[in-house]
PDB file of C-alpha atoms in Angstrom:
ATOM      1  CA  MET E   1      62.973 -42.129 -71.927  1.00  0.00           C
ATOM      2  CA  GLU E   2      63.360 -38.363 -71.898  1.00  0.00           C
ATOM      3  CA  ILE E   3      66.742 -37.071 -70.706  1.00  0.00           C
ATOM      4  CA  LEU E   4      65.346 -35.752 -67.402  1.00  0.00           C
ATOM      5  CA  ASP E   5      63.628 -39.068 -66.723  1.00  0.00           C
ATOM      6  CA  VAL E   6      66.906 -40.856 -67.467  1.00  0.00           C
ATOM      7  CA  LEU E   7      68.832 -38.647 -65.045  1.00  0.00           C
ATOM      8  CA  ASN E   8      66.187 -38.998 -62.358  1.00  0.00           C
ATOM      9  CA  TRP E   9      66.310 -42.800 -62.785  1.00  0.00           C
ATOM     10  CA  ARG E  10      70.051 -43.095 -62.280  1.00  0.00           C
ATOM     11  CA  TYR E  11      71.798 -43.056 -58.895  1.00  0.00           C
ATOM     12  CA  ALA E  12      75.166 -44.083 -57.496  1.00  0.00           C
ATOM     13  CA  THR E  13      74.444 -47.803 -57.265  1.00  0.00           C
ATOM     14  CA  LYS E  14      75.711 -49.448 -54.090  1.00  0.00           C
ATOM     15  CA  LYS E  15      74.840 -53.098 -54.744  1.00  0.00           C
ATOM     16  CA  TYR E  16      74.912 -54.896 -58.082  1.00  0.00           C
ATOM     17  CA  ASN E  17      73.288 -58.148 -59.119  1.00  0.00           C
ATOM     18  CA  LYS E  18      75.161 -60.745 -61.175  1.00  0.00           C
ATOM     19  CA  GLN E  19      73.715 -59.779 -64.572  1.00  0.00           C
ATOM     20  CA  LYS E  20      76.345 -58.858 -67.148  1.00  0.00           C
ATOM     21  CA  VAL E  21      76.106 -55.773 -69.323  1.00  0.00           C
ATOM     22  CA  SER E  22      76.171 -56.667 -73.001  1.00  0.00           C
ATOM     23  CA  ASP E  23      79.244 -55.902 -75.088  1.00  0.00           C
ATOM     24  CA  GLU E  24      77.075 -53.706 -77.316  1.00  0.00           C
ATOM     25  CA  LYS E  25      76.020 -51.466 -74.437  1.00  0.00           C
ATOM     26  CA  ILE E  26      79.578 -51.233 -73.096  1.00  0.00           C
ATOM     27  CA  LYS E  27      80.803 -50.191 -76.547  1.00  0.00           C
ATOM     28  CA  LYS E  28      78.131 -47.478 -76.730  1.00  0.00           C
ATOM     29  CA  ILE E  29      79.072 -46.099 -73.312  1.00  0.00           C
ATOM     30  CA  ILE E  30      82.771 -46.048 -74.158  1.00  0.00           C
ATOM     31  CA  SER E  31      82.069 -44.447 -77.538  1.00  0.00           C
ATOM     32  CA  ALA E  32      80.041 -41.733 -75.799  1.00  0.00           C
ATOM     33  CA  ILE E  33      82.956 -41.026 -73.450  1.00  0.00           C
ATOM     34  CA  ASN E  34      85.264 -40.863 -76.466  1.00  0.00           C
ATOM     35  CA  PHE E  35      82.956 -38.200 -77.978  1.00  0.00           C
ATOM     36  CA  SER E  36      82.944 -36.241 -74.722  1.00  0.00           C
ATOM     37  CA  ALA E  37      84.007 -32.615 -74.554  1.00  0.00           C
ATOM     38  CA  SER E  38      87.731 -32.116 -73.934  1.00  0.00           C
ATOM     39  CA  SER E  39      89.711 -28.891 -73.673  1.00  0.00           C
ATOM     40  CA  LEU E  40      91.546 -28.330 -76.978  1.00  0.00           C
ATOM     41  CA  GLY E  41      90.184 -31.734 -78.009  1.00  0.00           C
ATOM     42  CA  ILE E  42      93.409 -33.444 -76.931  1.00  0.00           C
ATOM     43  CA  GLN E  43      91.803 -36.014 -74.565  1.00  0.00           C
ATOM     44  CA  PRO E  44      94.686 -36.121 -72.026  1.00  0.00           C
ATOM     45  CA  TYR E  45      93.445 -39.293 -70.344  1.00  0.00           C
ATOM     46  CA  ARG E  46      92.849 -42.934 -71.183  1.00  0.00           C
ATOM     47  CA  LEU E  47      90.266 -45.531 -70.205  1.00  0.00           C
ATOM     48  CA  PHE E  48      91.018 -48.990 -68.877  1.00  0.00           C
ATOM     49  CA  LEU E  49      88.140 -51.448 -69.235  1.00  0.00           C
ATOM     50  CA  ILE E  50      88.830 -54.033 -66.536  1.00  0.00           C
ATOM     51  CA  GLU E  51      86.982 -57.360 -66.631  1.00  0.00           C
ATOM     52  CA  ASN E  52      89.669 -59.738 -65.334  1.00  0.00           C
ATOM     53  CA  ASN E  53      88.338 -61.105 -62.042  1.00  0.00           C
ATOM     54  CA  ASP E  54      91.732 -61.803 -60.465  1.00  0.00           C
ATOM     55  CA  LEU E  55      92.903 -58.282 -61.211  1.00  0.00           C
ATOM     56  CA  ARG E  56      89.682 -56.766 -59.926  1.00  0.00           C
ATOM     57  CA  LYS E  57      90.041 -58.729 -56.697  1.00  0.00           C
ATOM     58  CA  LYS E  58      93.483 -57.175 -56.192  1.00  0.00           C
ATOM     59  CA  LEU E  59      92.152 -53.720 -57.057  1.00  0.00           C
ATOM     60  CA  SER E  60      89.255 -54.197 -54.648  1.00  0.00           C
ATOM     61  CA  ALA E  61      91.721 -54.753 -51.811  1.00  0.00           C
ATOM     62  CA  ALA E  62      93.073 -51.264 -52.534  1.00  0.00           C
ATOM     63  CA  SER E  63      89.615 -49.680 -52.557  1.00  0.00           C
ATOM     64  CA  PHE E  64      86.815 -48.827 -50.153  1.00  0.00           C
ATOM     65  CA  ASN E  65      84.215 -49.724 -52.772  1.00  0.00           C
ATOM     66  CA  PRO E  66      82.904 -53.313 -53.089  1.00  0.00           C
ATOM     67  CA  GLN E  67      81.530 -52.331 -56.528  1.00  0.00           C
ATOM     68  CA  VAL E  68      85.090 -52.612 -57.874  1.00  0.00           C
ATOM     69  CA  GLN E  69      84.714 -56.385 -57.688  1.00  0.00           C
ATOM     70  CA  GLU E  70      80.936 -56.831 -57.753  1.00  0.00           C
ATOM     71  CA  ALA E  71      79.866 -54.795 -60.790  1.00  0.00           C
ATOM     72  CA  SER E  72      79.629 -56.251 -64.272  1.00  0.00           C
ATOM     73  CA  HIS E  73      82.366 -53.984 -65.668  1.00  0.00           C
ATOM     74  CA  LEU E  74      84.888 -51.544 -64.260  1.00  0.00           C
ATOM     75  CA  ILE E  75      86.343 -48.543 -66.067  1.00  0.00           C
ATOM     76  CA  LEU E  76      89.356 -46.637 -64.770  1.00  0.00           C
ATOM     77  CA  PHE E  77      89.980 -43.086 -65.958  1.00  0.00           C
ATOM     78  CA  ALA E  78      93.746 -42.447 -65.940  1.00  0.00           C
ATOM     79  CA  ALA E  79      95.109 -38.967 -66.691  1.00  0.00           C
ATOM     80  CA  PHE E  80      98.410 -38.027 -68.320  1.00  0.00           C
ATOM     81  CA  ASP E  81     101.025 -37.450 -65.625  1.00  0.00           C
ATOM     82  CA  SER E  82     102.491 -34.707 -67.873  1.00  0.00           C
ATOM     83  CA  ILE E  83     102.001 -33.209 -71.320  1.00  0.00           C
ATOM     84  CA  LYS E  84     104.825 -34.138 -73.676  1.00  0.00           C
ATOM     85  CA  GLN E  85     105.831 -32.851 -77.096  1.00  0.00           C
ATOM     86  CA  GLU E  86     105.211 -36.328 -78.488  1.00  0.00           C
ATOM     87  CA  SER E  87     101.548 -36.206 -77.425  1.00  0.00           C
ATOM     88  CA  ILE E  88     101.119 -32.850 -79.132  1.00  0.00           C
ATOM     89  CA  GLU E  89     102.756 -34.079 -82.344  1.00  0.00           C
ATOM     90  CA  ASN E  90     100.565 -37.203 -82.388  1.00  0.00           C
ATOM     91  CA  TYR E  91      97.423 -35.131 -81.898  1.00  0.00           C
ATOM     92  CA  ILE E  92      98.320 -32.672 -84.643  1.00  0.00           C
ATOM     93  CA  ASN E  93      99.034 -35.537 -87.041  1.00  0.00           C
ATOM     94  CA  LEU E  94      95.694 -37.143 -86.143  1.00  0.00           C
ATOM     95  CA  ILE E  95      93.791 -33.922 -86.875  1.00  0.00           C
ATOM     96  CA  ALA E  96      95.566 -33.574 -90.221  1.00  0.00           C
ATOM     97  CA  LYS E  97      94.730 -37.161 -91.136  1.00  0.00           C
ATOM     98  CA  VAL E  98      91.070 -37.104 -90.085  1.00  0.00           C
ATOM     99  CA  ARG E  99      90.351 -33.698 -91.639  1.00  0.00           C
ATOM    100  CA  GLN E 100      92.540 -34.370 -94.678  1.00  0.00           C
ATOM    101  CA  MET E 101      94.534 -31.185 -94.381  1.00  0.00           C
ATOM    102  CA  PRO E 102      98.267 -30.382 -94.381  1.00  0.00           C
ATOM    103  CA  VAL E 103      99.989 -30.223 -91.001  1.00  0.00           C
ATOM    104  CA  GLU E 104     101.288 -26.767 -91.914  1.00  0.00           C
ATOM    105  CA  LYS E 105      97.765 -25.337 -91.649  1.00  0.00           C
ATOM    106  CA  LEU E 106      97.708 -26.335 -87.985  1.00  0.00           C
ATOM    107  CA  ILE E 107     100.817 -24.380 -86.982  1.00  0.00           C
ATOM    108  CA  ASP E 108      98.915 -21.773 -84.948  1.00  0.00           C
ATOM    109  CA  PHE E 109      96.851 -24.391 -83.126  1.00  0.00           C
ATOM    110  CA  LYS E 110     100.006 -26.381 -82.445  1.00  0.00           C
ATOM    111  CA  GLY E 111     101.472 -23.260 -80.872  1.00  0.00           C
ATOM    112  CA  MET E 112      98.482 -23.086 -78.513  1.00  0.00           C
ATOM    113  CA  LEU E 113      98.993 -26.687 -77.518  1.00  0.00           C
ATOM    114  CA  GLN E 114     102.690 -26.154 -76.903  1.00  0.00           C
ATOM    115  CA  GLY E 115     101.744 -23.493 -74.368  1.00  0.00           C
ATOM    116  CA  LEU E 116     100.887 -26.438 -72.107  1.00  0.00           C
ATOM    117  CA  LEU E 117     104.590 -27.281 -71.986  1.00  0.00           C
ATOM    118  CA  ASN E 118     105.144 -24.089 -69.973  1.00  0.00           C
ATOM    119  CA  ASN E 119     103.110 -25.523 -67.097  1.00  0.00           C
ATOM    120  CA  THR E 120     104.533 -27.801 -64.427  1.00  0.00           C
ATOM    121  CA  ASP E 121     103.796 -31.523 -64.657  1.00  0.00           C
ATOM    122  CA  GLN E 122     101.566 -31.202 -61.590  1.00  0.00           C
ATOM    123  CA  GLU E 123      99.574 -28.369 -63.180  1.00  0.00           C
ATOM    124  CA  ASN E 124      99.086 -30.395 -66.350  1.00  0.00           C
ATOM    125  CA  PHE E 125      98.088 -33.492 -64.384  1.00  0.00           C
ATOM    126  CA  ILE E 126      95.419 -31.494 -62.545  1.00  0.00           C
ATOM    127  CA  TRP E 127      94.185 -30.118 -65.884  1.00  0.00           C
ATOM    128  CA  SER E 128      94.172 -33.602 -67.420  1.00  0.00           C
ATOM    129  CA  SER E 129      92.258 -34.965 -64.419  1.00  0.00           C
ATOM    130  CA  LYS E 130      89.565 -32.339 -64.927  1.00  0.00           C
ATOM    131  CA  GLN E 131      89.173 -33.493 -68.520  1.00  0.00           C
ATOM    132  CA  ALA E 132      88.769 -37.057 -67.270  1.00  0.00           C
ATOM    133  CA  TYR E 133      85.939 -35.937 -64.979  1.00  0.00           C
ATOM    134  CA  ILE E 134      84.134 -34.386 -67.944  1.00  0.00           C
ATOM    135  CA  GLY E 135      84.372 -37.802 -69.604  1.00  0.00           C
ATOM    136  CA  LEU E 136      83.084 -39.432 -66.426  1.00  0.00           C
ATOM    137  CA  GLY E 137      79.985 -37.233 -66.508  1.00  0.00           C
ATOM    138  CA  THR E 138      79.345 -38.190 -70.117  1.00  0.00           C
ATOM    139  CA  GLY E 139      79.773 -41.855 -69.199  1.00  0.00           C
ATOM    140  CA  LEU E 140      77.193 -41.598 -66.412  1.00  0.00           C
ATOM    141  CA  ILE E 141      74.623 -40.073 -68.744  1.00  0.00           C
ATOM    142  CA  ALA E 142      75.397 -42.571 -71.513  1.00  0.00           C
ATOM    143  CA  ALA E 143      75.015 -45.489 -69.116  1.00  0.00           C
ATOM    144  CA  ALA E 144      71.683 -44.177 -67.843  1.00  0.00           C
ATOM    145  CA  SER E 145      70.418 -43.730 -71.407  1.00  0.00           C
ATOM    146  CA  GLU E 146      71.140 -47.450 -71.938  1.00  0.00           C
ATOM    147  CA  LYS E 147      69.404 -48.322 -68.636  1.00  0.00           C
ATOM    148  CA  VAL E 148      72.739 -49.480 -67.238  1.00  0.00           C
ATOM    149  CA  ASP E 149      73.462 -48.644 -63.612  1.00  0.00           C
ATOM    150  CA  ALA E 150      76.696 -46.912 -62.713  1.00  0.00           C
ATOM    151  CA  THR E 151      78.766 -45.789 -59.755  1.00  0.00           C
ATOM    152  CA  PRO E 152      81.460 -43.077 -59.920  1.00  0.00           C
ATOM    153  CA  MET E 153      84.126 -43.820 -57.298  1.00  0.00           C
ATOM    154  CA  GLU E 154      87.103 -41.987 -55.815  1.00  0.00           C
ATOM    155  CA  GLY E 155      87.663 -44.096 -52.712  1.00  0.00           C
ATOM    156  CA  PHE E 156      90.733 -46.061 -53.725  1.00  0.00           C
ATOM    157  CA  ASN E 157      94.504 -46.093 -53.289  1.00  0.00           C
ATOM    158  CA  ALA E 158      95.635 -44.476 -56.537  1.00  0.00           C
ATOM    159  CA  GLU E 159      99.296 -45.376 -56.053  1.00  0.00           C
ATOM    160  CA  GLU E 160      98.424 -49.034 -55.585  1.00  0.00           C
ATOM    161  CA  PHE E 161      96.157 -48.975 -58.643  1.00  0.00           C
ATOM    162  CA  ASP E 162      98.964 -47.371 -60.658  1.00  0.00           C
ATOM    163  CA  LYS E 163     101.316 -50.128 -59.566  1.00  0.00           C
ATOM    164  CA  LEU E 164      98.903 -52.999 -60.273  1.00  0.00           C
ATOM    165  CA  LEU E 165      98.063 -51.646 -63.725  1.00  0.00           C
ATOM    166  CA  GLY E 166     101.586 -50.545 -64.661  1.00  0.00           C
ATOM    167  CA  LEU E 167     100.444 -46.974 -65.253  1.00  0.00           C
ATOM    168  CA  ASN E 168     103.718 -45.240 -64.395  1.00  0.00           C
ATOM    169  CA  GLU E 169     105.391 -46.852 -67.387  1.00  0.00           C
ATOM    170  CA  LYS E 170     102.555 -45.533 -69.566  1.00  0.00           C
ATOM    171  CA  GLY E 171     102.837 -41.949 -68.324  1.00  0.00           C
ATOM    172  CA  LEU E 172      99.442 -42.167 -66.587  1.00  0.00           C
ATOM    173  CA  LYS E 173      97.969 -41.817 -63.112  1.00  0.00           C
ATOM    174  CA  SER E 174      94.678 -43.187 -61.745  1.00  0.00           C
ATOM    175  CA  VAL E 175      91.992 -40.553 -61.282  1.00  0.00           C
ATOM    176  CA  VAL E 176      88.492 -41.981 -60.920  1.00  0.00           C
ATOM    177  CA  LEU E 177      86.531 -45.214 -61.403  1.00  0.00           C
ATOM    178  CA  LEU E 178      83.204 -46.017 -63.050  1.00  0.00           C
ATOM    179  CA  ALA E 179      81.444 -49.270 -62.159  1.00  0.00           C
ATOM    180  CA  LEU E 180      78.780 -50.515 -64.581  1.00  0.00           C
ATOM    181  CA  GLY E 181      76.118 -53.173 -64.095  1.00  0.00           C
ATOM    182  CA  TYR E 182      72.558 -53.668 -62.879  1.00  0.00           C
ATOM    183  CA  ARG E 183      71.191 -52.723 -59.482  1.00  0.00           C
ATOM    184  CA  ASP E 184      70.305 -55.298 -56.845  1.00  0.00           C
ATOM    185  CA  GLU E 185      67.021 -53.687 -55.813  1.00  0.00           C
ATOM    186  CA  GLU E 186      66.449 -56.006 -52.887  1.00  0.00           C
ATOM    187  CA  ASN E 187      69.797 -55.341 -51.221  1.00  0.00           C
ATOM    188  CA  ASP E 188      70.620 -51.776 -52.274  1.00  0.00           C
ATOM    189  CA  PHE E 189      69.122 -49.407 -49.722  1.00  0.00           C
ATOM    190  CA  LEU E 190      69.272 -46.500 -52.193  1.00  0.00           C
ATOM    191  CA  ALA E 191      67.470 -48.265 -55.032  1.00  0.00           C
ATOM    192  CA  LYS E 192      63.930 -47.292 -54.011  1.00  0.00           C
ATOM    193  CA  LEU E 193      64.638 -43.920 -52.433  1.00  0.00           C
ATOM    194  CA  LYS E 194      63.681 -40.688 -54.171  1.00  0.00           C
ATOM    195  CA  LYS E 195      66.505 -38.585 -55.585  1.00  0.00           C
ATOM    196  CA  VAL E 196      67.235 -35.524 -53.467  1.00  0.00           C
ATOM    197  CA  ARG E 197      68.240 -32.359 -55.307  1.00  0.00           C
ATOM    198  CA  LEU E 198      67.905 -28.643 -54.624  1.00  0.00           C
ATOM    199  CA  PRO E 199      64.955 -26.791 -56.167  1.00  0.00           C
ATOM    200  CA  ILE E 200      66.027 -25.098 -59.417  1.00  0.00           C
ATOM    201  CA  ALA E 201      65.165 -21.701 -57.940  1.00  0.00           C
ATOM    202  CA  GLU E 202      67.715 -22.275 -55.186  1.00  0.00           C
ATOM    203  CA  PHE E 203      70.278 -24.062 -57.361  1.00  0.00           C
ATOM    204  CA  VAL E 204      70.439 -21.439 -60.130  1.00  0.00           C
ATOM    205  CA  LEU E 205      71.276 -17.785 -59.619  1.00  0.00           C
ATOM    206  CA  HIS E 206      69.698 -16.053 -62.610  1.00  0.00           C
ATOM    207  CA  LEU E 207      71.473 -12.802 -63.482  1.00  0.00           C
ATOM    208  CA  LYS E 208      69.458 -10.709 -65.957  1.00  0.00           C
TER     209      LYS E 208
END
């Protein structure tokens, strides 16, 4: 399928059938998110792939979205609650290793990263959350390209999710969810409706 056909095909799925998404497709979607754009490349968020049914039942109780429990797979995007020197050091060391270069050559870039330490924890959490949303967008497109249905979701109690998943101890906070599976066309009222979007001429302001 062409990319525009793929994007027109996808929608925020409301009802899922019981078909499981293959491990291969899940790996591709996660790999695509891992390749997603990220400011400074630091990826200040982590993914939690949640399949455990008992855990998802508990998470569902803290959410307004039945897809949390009904979808084949559930991914939580959790952002750094702050930017720490340790994270910067680990990232610099990773760059040096992957690109086979001395750490000393990264001193200027490291200085840019350390500028984040001048922000408040709240400012850095907001920034990290925005990076997570970029990854979410990539995940939606990747899922559609694999003909896997997806639902981005914000309607949940983040504090309760953090508690159930032990995120505070990991320096993370829940941001957004992505359900993955296959649409139940008979019971999802949105499945057969046309996508509604603004005309390009109205959506884009072209400044020449």
